[in-house]
Amino acid sequence: MQLLLALISAGYAIGAAFGWGSQELAEIMGDFGLSAAALLAAVSCYSYARAIDSRERPAWLLFAFSSLMGACGNAIWGWYEVVLGEPMPKPSLADFAFLCFAPPAIVGLLVLAKRPVTRAGWVCLALDSWLIGGSLLTLSWSLALANAARTAQSGAPGSVPRAAFSLAYPLLDIALVSMVLVLHFRRSEVNRSAVNTAIAALALTVLSDALFTSPLLSAGYQSGQLLDAGWFAGSLLLAYAPWGARRLAAGPGAPGRPPADPDRPVSRPITGSLPALTPYLAAAVCTLGILYNVVDGRKVDRVVVFTGCTVVLALVIRQGIMLLDNIALTHELAQKENHFRSLVQGSSDVIMIAAPTGTLRYVSPAAAGVYGREAEELVGTELATLIHPHDLGRVVHEVRRFLAAPPAEEPTTRIECRFKSGSGEWLNVESTVNRHQGGLILNSRDVTERVRLQAQLQHSAEHDPLTDLPNRALFTRRVRQALTGRRAGDHSTAVLFIDLDGFKAVNDTIGHQAGDELLIEAARRLQDSVRAGDTAARLGGDEFAALIIGDGSRDRSAREYQVHEIADRLRTTLSRPYRIGGREVRVAASIGVAFADPGITPSDLMRNADLAMYRAKAGGKDRVELYAPQMQAEIVRRVELAGRMRSARQEGEFAVLHQPVVSLETGEVTAVAAQPRWRSPQGILFTPAEFLRVAEYGEGPAGGPVGGPVAPSGPAAGPVRAAELGGRLLEEAVSQAAERHRAGHDVPVAVRIGARRLLERAVPPASVEALLKRHGLPPGSLVIEVAESDTAVPYEELERRLAALRRLGVLIALDCFGSGYAGIGALRRLPADILKLDRGLVEGVVESARLRKITAGLLRIANDLGMQSVADGVDLPEQAMALRAMGCSHGQGAAFSGPLDEYRLRRALVRGTFQVPGGAVQPALAGGSSGGSMAIRRGSHNETPVPPT
C-alpha cells in the first residue's frame, strides 16, 4: 500500500512537471484530479470514523468534512476552467470552500491532542499555539501580507474582498501550521501511527498553500503545475492514514512487535526536549524577523510590532507558569524522595545498588541490623568479596544468565547465598535482583532462621525421632544411590537387616519407657559399630538396618566372609546386656545379609535382607544368615499354602477331632480333648503345628493348638489367624459336646485356649457363658486348658478372668505344666481344677530317674492341692503304669486312643472304657477319621509331614 501510494504520487508529480502533454489535460488533472483525491480522502476518513467507537471519531469526521470542502473547491475551479472555459472570478464559491478547509482540520487536531489535566496546561497550550502562530504571522506579514493589506487600503474597486481573501488564506494556514507543530509533540498515545500520518498529510497541504500564497508563485500559477502534486500527495496521504496505519499500530500487544523494555526511557532526550524548545524557537524567529527589517532599513509595520510584543508577552507568561510549575514539581519530587528514602531507610530488608563492575554504590542503613556492618563501610566494597566462596560461582552464573535474558521475559530473579556478617559469621541471605542502569539492585533479607528450620524439618523427615538414625525413606534412598551411582558396578555392597529378639518381652515386663531406652542404646551401639562411609538406620519398632558399602572386591567368598564378620560383630555388640533403669536387660539380635547382585533393584535387595533376617529368627535367633535364592522359593511355597488355607476355610475343610482322656484306675473315659485338623483336598490331615506355620501366628507351646499369639512366622504369614482358628475350635467343640450331651454322653470337652487369647476382648466370661447357653451345654461340661509358659502375660488380669470363668462352673486346667519357667508361679496364683503334665515329662518318665522324681513331686503337689492330674502324651503302656504308680489320675495318648472323628468318638463313648495297662496292654482303639485309620507315631500330637508344594 505504501509503495502504491508513492508510485501514484510520483506519477502525478512527473506529469505535472512536464505539463501533462497538453493544456487541457493539465487543467483537468490540476482541477478534477485534485478534487478526486480530496474526495477519496473524505470518503476514507468518514468510513474510518464509522468503523471505530472511541473519542477519535469526531476528529476523523472533521477531517472528512475538511477534505470534502477541498474537493468542492477544486471541482468548482475545474467547472470554470475546464467546462465553462472562463477565468476564475475573484472571489468565488471555490474561495469559500477553500476557506472552510482549515477550521475543521484545526478542530480535529484539537480533538486528537492530549488534553491537559490542569488549567495551567490549557493556558500553556494556548500560549504555545500563539507563540508559533504569532511568529509565523510576523514573518508572513513582513514578506507578503503587508502588501495585501496596503492594497485593501488603496480603495480600488474589488480590492477589499480580494485583500480579505488574500489575508484569510495565509492566516488560516498559519493557524493550521501552528496546531500541527504544537500537536505533533502533544498528540495522544492512542493510534499514534494514524494520527502521525494525518498530521503529515495536513502539513504537506499547508506547505503547498503557503507556496501558493507567496508573491513569487501566486501571480503565475496555473492548474496542473508541479505545485498541485503537493496537494494531491497530501490528500492521498490523508486517505491512507486511518487504514494503512492501522496495520502498523504501535502498542505492546501488537503481533510481531517486540515487547517494550521497562527499563528503556519512554522518549529520546532530543525528542523529549523539542516540545519545550518549540515556543522559544518561534519567539526567536519572530525577533530575528523584526531585527532583519530594522537592520535592512525597512520600516517596521505596526502589525509586526504588535504581534512581536504579544509573542514576547506570551513567552514571559509561559515562562512564569513553567517556573511556578517547576517549583511545584520540585517540591513534589522532594516529598516523594523523602517518602521513598524513609521507606528504604526504615525497611528491614537491605537494599543495595551495585555498579556493572560489582562495586556497591549504595547500601541502606538496614545493613547495620542485618549484617552487623555499617552501610558506609560496605559502600565501595566488591560484592564478590562478601559472598561465600562455595556460593560465588553459582551466584555469578545466575547473574550473568539473568542479565543476558530479555527484561520483558524475566524482570527479576532470586538468589540465595551465604553473606559474610560483621562478626565473621556466614548468614543465609535471600536477594531479589533487578536491573539498574547496567548494574543491579539487590533487595536482601536474612533467612538464616528459615534455612535452619528447613534443615531441621528435612532432618526430622529423614531420621527416626527416637534414635536419630536415618529412617526407612532415607535408608532406601542411600541404597538406591549405592546401586545407581558411581558404585553401580560394585557387587560387594551389602544390606543388613537386624531384629532384636526378646524386645517385646522387655516392653511387656518393664514398660515401654524402658523399651525406648533400650532402642536408643542399641542405636548408639549400631552407629558406633559401622564404618564412617556406611549407613545405620532404624526401620521401625525393633528393626534396624545397615548399608555396608563395598570395596570393589570381585572375590565373592572373601567379601561374604568380611561382611559376615561385620554382621557377627554387630550381633555380639547388640546382644551384650543393657543397663536400663538399674536393671540388667538382655536381648539378642537376628541379622539377615543380602548382597547387591548384578541388576538387582533397591527394593529387591532390601527384601532379600529381610528374608534372610526371618530365616535367622526361624533358625533359632541370635544368629547371622546370608540370603540364598531358595529362601524366595520357600516364601512362594508358603504363599501358595496360605492361599490353599484361605480356600480351606471357605470350603469348610477344617475339622475338629477329639482324643479321649482316660482314668488310669478304671479306664473310663472322663473327658475328651478337642483338637483341630485340616483335611486337604487330597484327603491328608494336617496338624496345627503344620498348617499354622503359614498363619499369621505360629504354633503354641509344645506344638499343640493355640488360642493366643506368639512370634510371627515371617513376612509370608498368611491371612488365617490362629486366634480365629481358636475361636472356631471353641465354637465347634461346644456345639458337638452339646449334641453329645443331648444324646446321653455327658462327657466334658477340653479346649486349649492361650493365655493371651483369654485376655482379648473377644473372649470375655460373658461371651463364654452366652456360648454355653446358646448350645445348651452345662458349664461343668467345658474344660478350658490354659498354657502357663508365657511369662509376658499379666497374671493379675489372667487370674481375674479365670476366677470369673470358674464362678460360671467352667473347669480350668493348667496345660503343658512343667515345660516352662513359670510353672510354680502359675500354680500359686492361678485358680485351676486340673493339672495337665507336659508331654516332655511323660516321654522320659520311664527312662530317666530324674524326670520320675520331678514328675512325682509335681503330682504330689497337685494331690495336696486337691487338683486332678492328667498326663499328656501317654503313648506306651509302661508310661501309663509308671504314672499311675506315682499318683496320676488320668492319661491321654496313643496308649488308649488317638484323635477320633465324631462317629468313632461316639462308638468309644458307647463302649465307655479302655483297657488300662496292667501287663501287656494294647490300645483299646486306634483312632482315625471316617475315611480310614491314621498313621500313629510316638507322641500324642502326631504330625503328618506337609507334602511338597
XYZ file of C-alpha atoms in Angstrom, residues 92-669:
578
model
C -15.890 32.865 -5.815
C -17.561 29.840 -4.227
C -14.260 27.997 -4.603
C -12.604 30.560 -2.304
C -15.362 29.976 0.246
C -14.830 26.174 0.047
C -11.063 26.524 0.387
C -11.526 28.796 3.425
C -13.681 26.064 5.026
C -10.839 23.551 4.695
C -8.646 24.788 7.588
C -11.133 25.306 10.507
C -12.458 21.695 10.652
C -8.894 20.378 10.359
C -7.779 22.630 13.241
C -10.654 21.444 15.459
C -9.926 17.825 14.514
C -6.309 18.243 15.582
C -7.520 19.671 18.895
C -9.671 16.585 19.411
C -6.688 14.301 18.806
C -4.425 16.302 21.121
C -3.537 15.048 24.550
C -5.798 17.053 26.774
C -4.142 18.932 29.602
C -5.252 17.905 33.067
C -4.885 21.328 34.691
C -5.834 24.908 33.845
C -2.163 25.788 33.602
C -1.811 23.090 30.956
C -4.626 24.594 28.879
C -3.087 28.067 29.212
C 0.302 26.748 28.136
C -1.304 25.021 25.134
C -2.914 28.310 24.044
C 0.296 30.248 24.625
C 2.332 27.732 22.639
C -0.128 27.961 19.781
C 0.058 31.746 19.768
C 3.835 31.750 20.051
C 4.087 29.645 16.919
C 1.207 31.324 15.128
C 2.374 34.833 16.028
C 5.877 34.115 14.827
C 4.563 32.781 11.510
C 2.247 35.775 11.226
C 5.160 38.148 11.785
C 7.183 36.544 9.027
C 4.240 36.284 6.663
C 3.207 39.875 7.227
C 6.697 41.118 6.647
C 7.068 39.117 3.428
C 3.665 39.274 1.753
C 0.647 40.120 3.832
C 1.600 43.765 4.295
C 1.268 44.348 0.549
C -2.181 42.756 0.556
C -3.232 44.981 3.419
C -1.976 48.114 1.628
C -3.861 47.087 -1.480
C -7.064 46.873 0.568
C -6.405 50.369 1.912
C -5.939 51.845 -1.580
C -9.708 51.896 -2.096
C -9.660 50.401 -5.614
C -12.881 48.619 -6.710
C -12.918 44.996 -5.517
C -9.657 45.416 -3.716
C -11.105 44.897 -0.273
C -12.653 41.401 -0.886
C -9.582 40.276 -2.782
C -7.310 41.523 0.024
C -9.501 39.853 2.623
C -9.298 36.530 0.801
C -5.578 37.054 0.308
C -5.149 37.566 4.052
C -7.569 34.759 5.068
C -5.678 32.009 3.244
C -2.302 32.542 4.941
C -3.816 33.341 8.302
C -5.744 30.033 8.344
C -2.691 28.225 7.108
C -0.639 29.847 9.861
C -3.201 28.650 12.423
C -3.193 25.177 10.916
C 0.624 25.040 10.881
C 0.695 26.219 14.483
C -1.634 23.438 15.532
C 0.322 20.888 13.522
C 3.581 21.894 15.177
C 2.127 22.105 18.678
C 0.113 18.901 18.444
C 2.987 16.973 16.912
C 4.521 16.988 20.401
C 1.226 16.734 22.290
C -0.502 14.023 20.329
C -2.404 11.301 22.127
C -0.863 7.865 22.632
C -3.936 6.212 21.058
C -3.356 5.049 17.439
C -0.266 7.185 17.087
C 0.590 5.910 13.587
C -2.744 7.074 12.103
C -2.509 10.449 13.834
C 1.085 10.972 12.695
C 0.139 10.158 9.106
C -2.814 12.570 9.238
C -0.612 15.359 10.659
C 1.950 14.734 7.909
C -0.811 14.939 5.273
C -2.129 18.242 6.652
C 1.414 19.619 6.938
C 2.036 18.810 3.258
C -1.229 20.517 2.296
C -0.400 23.644 4.355
C 3.062 23.787 2.792
C 1.502 23.767 -0.664
C -0.920 26.521 0.426
C 1.959 28.610 1.724
C 3.787 28.295 -1.568
C 0.589 29.176 -3.461
C 0.031 32.376 -1.464
C 3.639 33.550 -1.773
C 4.092 36.518 -4.137
C 6.537 34.606 -6.267
C 4.080 31.812 -7.242
C 0.605 33.245 -6.862
C 0.856 35.614 -9.836
C 1.921 32.988 -12.353
C 0.001 29.932 -11.011
C -1.863 27.717 -13.464
C -3.732 24.444 -12.843
C -1.756 21.229 -13.395
C 1.583 22.654 -12.368
C 4.059 20.959 -10.044
C 2.558 22.743 -7.011
C -0.593 20.636 -7.422
C 1.463 17.491 -6.714
C 1.799 18.630 -3.082
C -1.993 18.950 -2.647
C -2.520 15.639 -4.472
C 0.006 13.767 -2.299
C -1.443 15.360 0.865
C -4.956 14.126 0.005
C -3.761 10.601 -0.810
C -1.738 10.502 2.405
C -4.789 11.583 4.439
C -6.880 8.881 2.696
C -4.244 6.282 3.557
C -3.752 7.422 7.192
C -6.615 5.596 9.013
C -6.437 2.302 7.093
C -2.822 1.687 6.194
C -1.536 2.960 9.518
C -3.962 0.621 11.355
C -1.789 -2.348 10.390
C 1.241 -0.585 11.790
C -0.465 0.470 15.013
C 2.004 0.724 17.792
C 1.399 -0.993 21.083
C 2.898 -3.552 23.466
C 0.436 -6.192 22.366
C 0.794 -5.749 18.613
C 1.559 -9.052 16.866
C 5.130 -9.383 15.737
C 6.183 -6.329 17.696
C 8.824 -6.902 20.394
C 7.691 -6.117 23.927
C 8.693 -2.830 25.396
C 11.677 -2.654 27.652
C 10.502 -1.376 31.045
C 13.955 -0.010 31.814
C 14.253 1.869 28.493
C 13.350 5.601 28.525
C 9.978 6.415 27.004
C 11.403 9.114 24.654
C 14.850 10.008 23.430
C 16.452 13.042 25.077
C 16.392 15.173 21.875
C 12.822 14.299 21.002
C 11.722 14.881 24.562
C 13.215 18.379 24.644
C 11.676 19.621 21.375
C 8.223 20.406 22.868
C 9.867 22.670 25.418
C 12.110 24.358 22.824
C 9.439 24.948 20.144
C 7.875 28.106 21.705
C 11.312 29.636 22.295
C 12.401 28.863 18.754
C 9.232 30.516 17.456
C 9.867 33.626 19.560
C 13.452 33.692 18.334
C 12.246 33.532 14.716
C 9.844 36.410 15.382
C 12.581 38.509 16.969
C 15.037 37.758 14.181
C 12.404 38.806 11.612
C 11.909 42.167 13.279
C 15.663 42.689 13.646
C 16.125 41.814 9.989
C 13.684 44.514 8.920
C 15.337 47.075 11.223
C 18.863 46.270 10.089
C 17.739 46.321 6.434
C 16.440 49.842 6.930
C 12.838 48.890 6.368
C 10.049 50.467 8.255
C 8.685 48.129 10.860
C 4.964 47.677 10.410
C 2.709 48.261 13.399
C 1.166 44.822 12.972
C 4.618 43.261 13.247
C 5.435 45.293 16.336
C 2.099 44.476 17.969
C 2.390 40.775 17.130
C 6.003 40.643 18.333
C 5.037 42.313 21.626
C 2.217 39.813 22.176
C 4.583 36.943 21.392
C 7.122 38.212 23.909
C 4.375 38.770 26.472
C 3.070 35.232 25.894
C 6.603 33.920 26.278
C 7.011 35.761 29.594
C 3.668 34.476 30.862
C 4.524 30.951 29.768
C 7.918 31.185 31.430
C 6.255 32.310 34.659
C 3.809 29.409 34.538
C 6.664 26.991 33.871
C 8.623 28.474 36.761
C 5.711 28.003 39.154
C 5.138 24.530 37.757
C 8.812 23.673 38.221
C 8.702 24.899 41.807
C 5.654 22.732 42.483
C 7.251 19.763 40.757
C 10.480 20.275 42.694
C 8.545 20.368 45.947
C 6.560 17.267 44.984
C 9.735 15.493 43.907
C 11.394 16.371 47.205
C 8.382 14.987 49.097
C 8.436 11.780 47.088
C 12.172 11.461 47.518
C 11.811 11.894 51.266
C 8.968 9.410 51.257
C 10.904 6.755 49.391
C 14.057 7.496 51.358
C 12.081 6.908 54.553
C 10.754 3.662 53.133
C 14.246 2.495 52.163
C 15.864 3.541 55.411
C 13.028 2.150 57.521
C 12.827 -1.166 55.688
C 14.066 -4.265 57.474
C 15.451 -5.505 54.141
C 18.852 -4.365 52.961
C 18.722 -2.500 49.641
C 21.997 -2.385 47.731
C 22.888 -0.894 44.347
C 25.839 -2.488 42.569
C 27.649 -0.998 39.597
C 28.224 -3.124 36.457
C 31.703 -3.842 37.846
C 30.212 -5.350 41.024
C 31.145 -2.456 43.311
C 28.490 -1.395 45.818
C 27.378 2.194 45.204
C 24.616 2.380 47.786
C 23.697 0.334 50.869
C 20.642 1.097 53.006
C 21.037 1.669 56.776
C 19.326 -1.679 57.499
C 22.705 -3.339 56.848
C 23.779 -2.470 60.381
C 20.972 -4.540 61.886
C 21.029 -7.385 59.376
C 24.725 -7.806 58.578
C 26.237 -6.163 61.650
C 28.171 -3.779 59.391
C 27.599 -0.081 58.786
C 26.293 0.947 55.376
C 29.187 3.397 54.850
C 31.633 0.570 55.444
C 30.049 -1.562 52.706
C 29.876 1.199 50.080
C 32.767 0.772 47.659
C 33.239 -2.893 48.553
C 33.305 -5.558 45.863
C 30.148 -7.658 46.181
C 32.085 -10.841 45.346
C 34.248 -10.458 48.470
C 31.161 -10.658 50.716
C 29.759 -13.913 49.252
C 30.854 -17.344 50.482
C 33.480 -18.835 48.117
C 31.424 -22.014 47.708
C 28.395 -19.973 46.567
C 30.220 -17.387 44.441
C 30.386 -19.443 41.227
C 26.668 -20.223 41.365
C 25.787 -16.576 42.046
C 27.960 -15.261 39.187
C 26.445 -17.791 36.782
C 22.900 -16.814 37.777
C 23.632 -13.057 37.461
C 25.145 -13.489 34.000
C 22.208 -15.578 32.868
C 19.761 -13.007 34.258
C 21.460 -10.051 32.554
C 21.501 -11.935 29.233
C 17.786 -12.769 29.425
C 15.185 -10.417 27.844
C 13.953 -7.977 30.526
C 10.321 -8.400 29.490
C 10.507 -12.178 29.969
C 12.442 -12.109 33.234
C 12.218 -8.740 35.017
C 13.632 -10.090 38.299
C 15.444 -13.103 39.673
C 16.067 -14.557 43.114
C 19.452 -15.534 44.520
C 20.151 -17.293 47.800
C 23.690 -17.447 49.140
C 25.761 -17.043 52.270
C 26.820 -13.489 53.139
C 29.641 -12.532 55.478
C 28.495 -10.575 58.535
C 30.468 -8.113 60.612
C 31.179 -10.765 63.241
C 32.675 -13.100 60.624
C 29.698 -15.471 60.573
C 28.060 -16.577 57.348
C 24.415 -15.582 57.116
C 21.949 -17.153 54.720
C 20.667 -14.273 52.594
C 17.875 -14.259 50.014
C 18.033 -11.439 47.455
C 15.591 -10.225 44.817
C 17.664 -8.820 41.936
C 16.548 -6.146 39.442
C 18.403 -4.399 36.632
C 19.507 -0.792 37.149
C 21.482 1.200 34.563
C 23.602 -1.777 33.579
C 24.092 -2.741 37.216
C 21.937 -4.432 39.816
C 19.549 -3.538 42.627
C 19.537 -6.167 45.358
C 16.742 -6.330 47.921
C 18.202 -8.713 50.529
C 16.905 -10.250 53.733
C 18.345 -12.572 56.359
C 16.776 -16.043 56.080
C 19.203 -17.877 58.356
C 16.488 -18.966 60.770
C 14.281 -20.163 57.923
C 17.151 -22.179 56.451
C 17.840 -23.704 59.856
C 14.176 -24.568 60.287
C 14.074 -26.138 56.821
C 17.163 -28.159 57.658
C 15.540 -29.299 60.896
C 12.333 -30.272 59.086
C 14.343 -32.116 56.455
C 16.292 -33.907 59.166
C 13.088 -34.805 61.001
C 11.539 -36.142 57.794
C 14.548 -38.380 57.124
C 15.509 -39.503 60.642
C 13.896 -41.553 63.350
C 12.675 -39.248 66.145
C 13.656 -41.668 68.944
C 17.143 -42.784 67.929
C 18.039 -40.014 65.416
C 19.158 -42.677 62.970
C 18.127 -42.461 59.283
C 14.599 -43.774 58.783
C 13.349 -46.157 56.127
C 12.905 -43.436 53.483
C 16.447 -42.093 53.817
C 17.901 -45.602 54.063
C 16.095 -46.614 50.875
C 17.468 -43.544 49.096
C 21.002 -44.352 50.284
C 20.617 -47.903 48.985
C 19.398 -46.572 45.637
C 22.362 -44.210 45.439
C 24.747 -47.054 46.201
C 23.254 -49.159 43.406
C 22.938 -46.423 40.753
C 25.823 -44.031 41.499
C 29.491 -44.394 40.732
C 29.469 -47.660 42.704
C 26.755 -49.141 40.497
C 29.075 -51.932 39.324
C 30.278 -52.807 42.833
C 28.537 -56.074 43.708
C 30.225 -56.300 47.101
C 27.790 -53.780 48.636
C 25.589 -55.448 51.234
C 22.459 -54.639 53.232
C 21.937 -55.947 56.772
C 18.511 -56.268 58.373
C 18.625 -56.545 62.158
C 15.843 -57.563 64.552
C 16.109 -57.541 68.347
C 14.910 -60.887 69.707
C 13.050 -60.609 73.008
C 12.376 -56.887 72.753
C 8.624 -57.370 73.046
C 9.067 -59.104 76.362
C 11.030 -56.076 77.596
C 8.147 -53.783 76.665
C 5.608 -56.075 78.338
C 7.560 -56.702 81.549
C 9.323 -53.444 82.438
C 7.393 -50.961 80.311
C 7.609 -49.040 77.059
C 9.817 -46.333 78.550
C 12.458 -48.922 79.283
C 11.970 -50.297 75.768
C 12.638 -46.861 74.297
C 15.830 -46.550 76.361
C 16.946 -49.946 75.107
C 16.312 -48.902 71.484
C 18.311 -45.695 71.977
C 21.240 -47.624 73.424
C 21.029 -50.243 70.661
C 21.027 -47.487 68.031
C 24.111 -45.917 69.626
C 25.923 -49.247 69.598
C 24.958 -49.831 65.979
C 26.081 -46.360 64.916
C 29.418 -46.785 66.705
C 29.997 -50.192 65.126
C 29.544 -49.356 61.434
C 32.235 -47.685 59.381
C 32.290 -43.995 58.503
C 31.014 -44.483 54.967
C 28.290 -46.956 55.919
C 24.728 -46.137 56.966
C 22.906 -47.383 60.052
C 19.137 -46.894 60.173
C 16.067 -47.749 62.191
C 13.255 -49.086 60.046
C 10.624 -49.170 62.784
C 9.872 -50.977 66.031
C 12.864 -53.114 66.968
C 14.069 -53.470 63.371
C 17.327 -51.851 62.294
C 19.348 -51.932 59.087
C 22.857 -51.209 57.910
C 24.225 -50.434 54.444
C 27.782 -51.734 54.038
C 29.441 -50.026 51.064
C 31.556 -52.386 49.002
C 35.269 -52.004 48.367
C 35.135 -53.116 44.740
C 36.321 -56.622 45.508
C 35.429 -59.272 42.955
C 36.176 -62.186 45.295
C 32.678 -63.140 46.434
C 33.785 -65.605 49.108
C 36.231 -63.125 50.652
C 33.582 -60.410 50.608
C 30.995 -62.720 52.190
C 33.471 -63.637 54.909
C 34.247 -59.977 55.590
C 30.604 -58.905 55.731
C 29.725 -61.940 57.839
C 32.403 -60.869 60.313
C 30.947 -57.335 60.405
C 27.445 -58.723 60.943
C 28.603 -61.104 63.645
C 30.405 -58.261 65.411
C 27.181 -56.246 65.279
C 25.241 -59.237 66.634
C 27.664 -59.605 69.524
C 27.588 -55.886 70.266
C 23.805 -55.686 70.243
C 23.450 -58.855 72.324
C 25.502 -57.568 75.255
C 23.454 -56.851 78.404
C 21.777 -53.440 78.642
C 21.542 -51.455 81.842
C 18.037 -49.986 81.873
C 16.638 -48.288 84.957
C 19.080 -50.030 87.293
C 18.199 -53.428 85.840
C 20.161 -55.669 83.526
C 18.192 -56.494 80.398
C 19.202 -58.979 77.717
C 18.068 -59.193 74.106
C 19.577 -60.972 71.151
C 19.986 -59.915 67.515
C 18.981 -61.833 64.396
C 20.704 -60.465 61.282
C 19.991 -61.118 57.624
C 22.561 -60.234 54.962
C 21.976 -59.718 51.226
C 24.494 -58.655 48.556
C 23.951 -56.358 45.592
C 23.908 -58.888 42.812
C 24.073 -57.630 39.189
C 20.852 -55.958 38.058
C 19.192 -56.025 41.462
C 16.857 -53.193 42.445
C 16.894 -51.449 45.837
C 13.535 -52.947 46.819
C 14.671 -56.472 45.895
C 17.932 -56.062 47.810
C 16.117 -54.924 50.942
C 13.546 -57.698 50.555
C 16.324 -60.297 50.314
C 17.935 -58.986 53.501
C 14.532 -59.099 55.207
C 14.020 -62.735 54.151
C 17.469 -63.655 55.428
C 16.704 -61.994 58.762
C 13.491 -64.000 59.165
C 15.405 -67.163 58.289
C 17.841 -66.288 61.086
C 14.931 -65.915 63.529
C 13.373 -69.176 62.372
C 16.726 -70.922 62.714
C 16.974 -70.260 66.442
C 17.530 -66.482 66.660
C 20.701 -64.714 67.789
C 22.471 -65.593 64.572
C 23.549 -64.282 61.161
C 22.021 -65.646 57.969
C 23.120 -64.922 54.387
C 20.433 -64.681 51.743
C 20.087 -67.643 49.408
C 17.768 -67.881 46.379
C 15.909 -70.861 47.876
C 14.558 -68.551 50.581
C 12.432 -66.849 47.972
C 11.204 -70.246 46.766
C 10.200 -71.093 50.330
C 8.257 -67.854 50.570
C 6.465 -68.695 47.341
C 5.578 -72.099 48.761
C 4.227 -70.527 51.938
C 2.156 -68.066 49.948
C 0.699 -70.919 47.922
C -0.046 -72.860 51.090
C -1.646 -69.765 52.610
C -3.858 -69.484 49.543
C -4.873 -73.101 49.953
C -5.674 -72.406 53.600
C -7.916 -69.483 52.619
C -9.870 -71.716 50.319
C -9.878 -74.424 53.011
C -11.514 -72.030 55.443
C -14.140 -71.053 52.850
C -14.810 -74.664 51.829
C -15.100 -75.908 55.410
C -12.075 -78.214 55.238
C -11.095 -77.566 58.887
C -12.343 -80.339 61.199
C -12.369 -80.914 64.960
C -11.180 -84.287 66.294
C -11.387 -85.431 69.908
C -8.920 -87.534 71.925
C -10.319 -89.381 74.936
C -8.986 -88.626 78.433
C -9.000 -91.937 80.374
C -8.923 -92.682 84.082
C -5.709 -94.594 84.860
C -7.540 -96.532 87.580
C -10.688 -97.670 85.818
C -10.074 -96.983 82.116
C -13.274 -94.903 81.994
C -13.466 -92.028 79.534
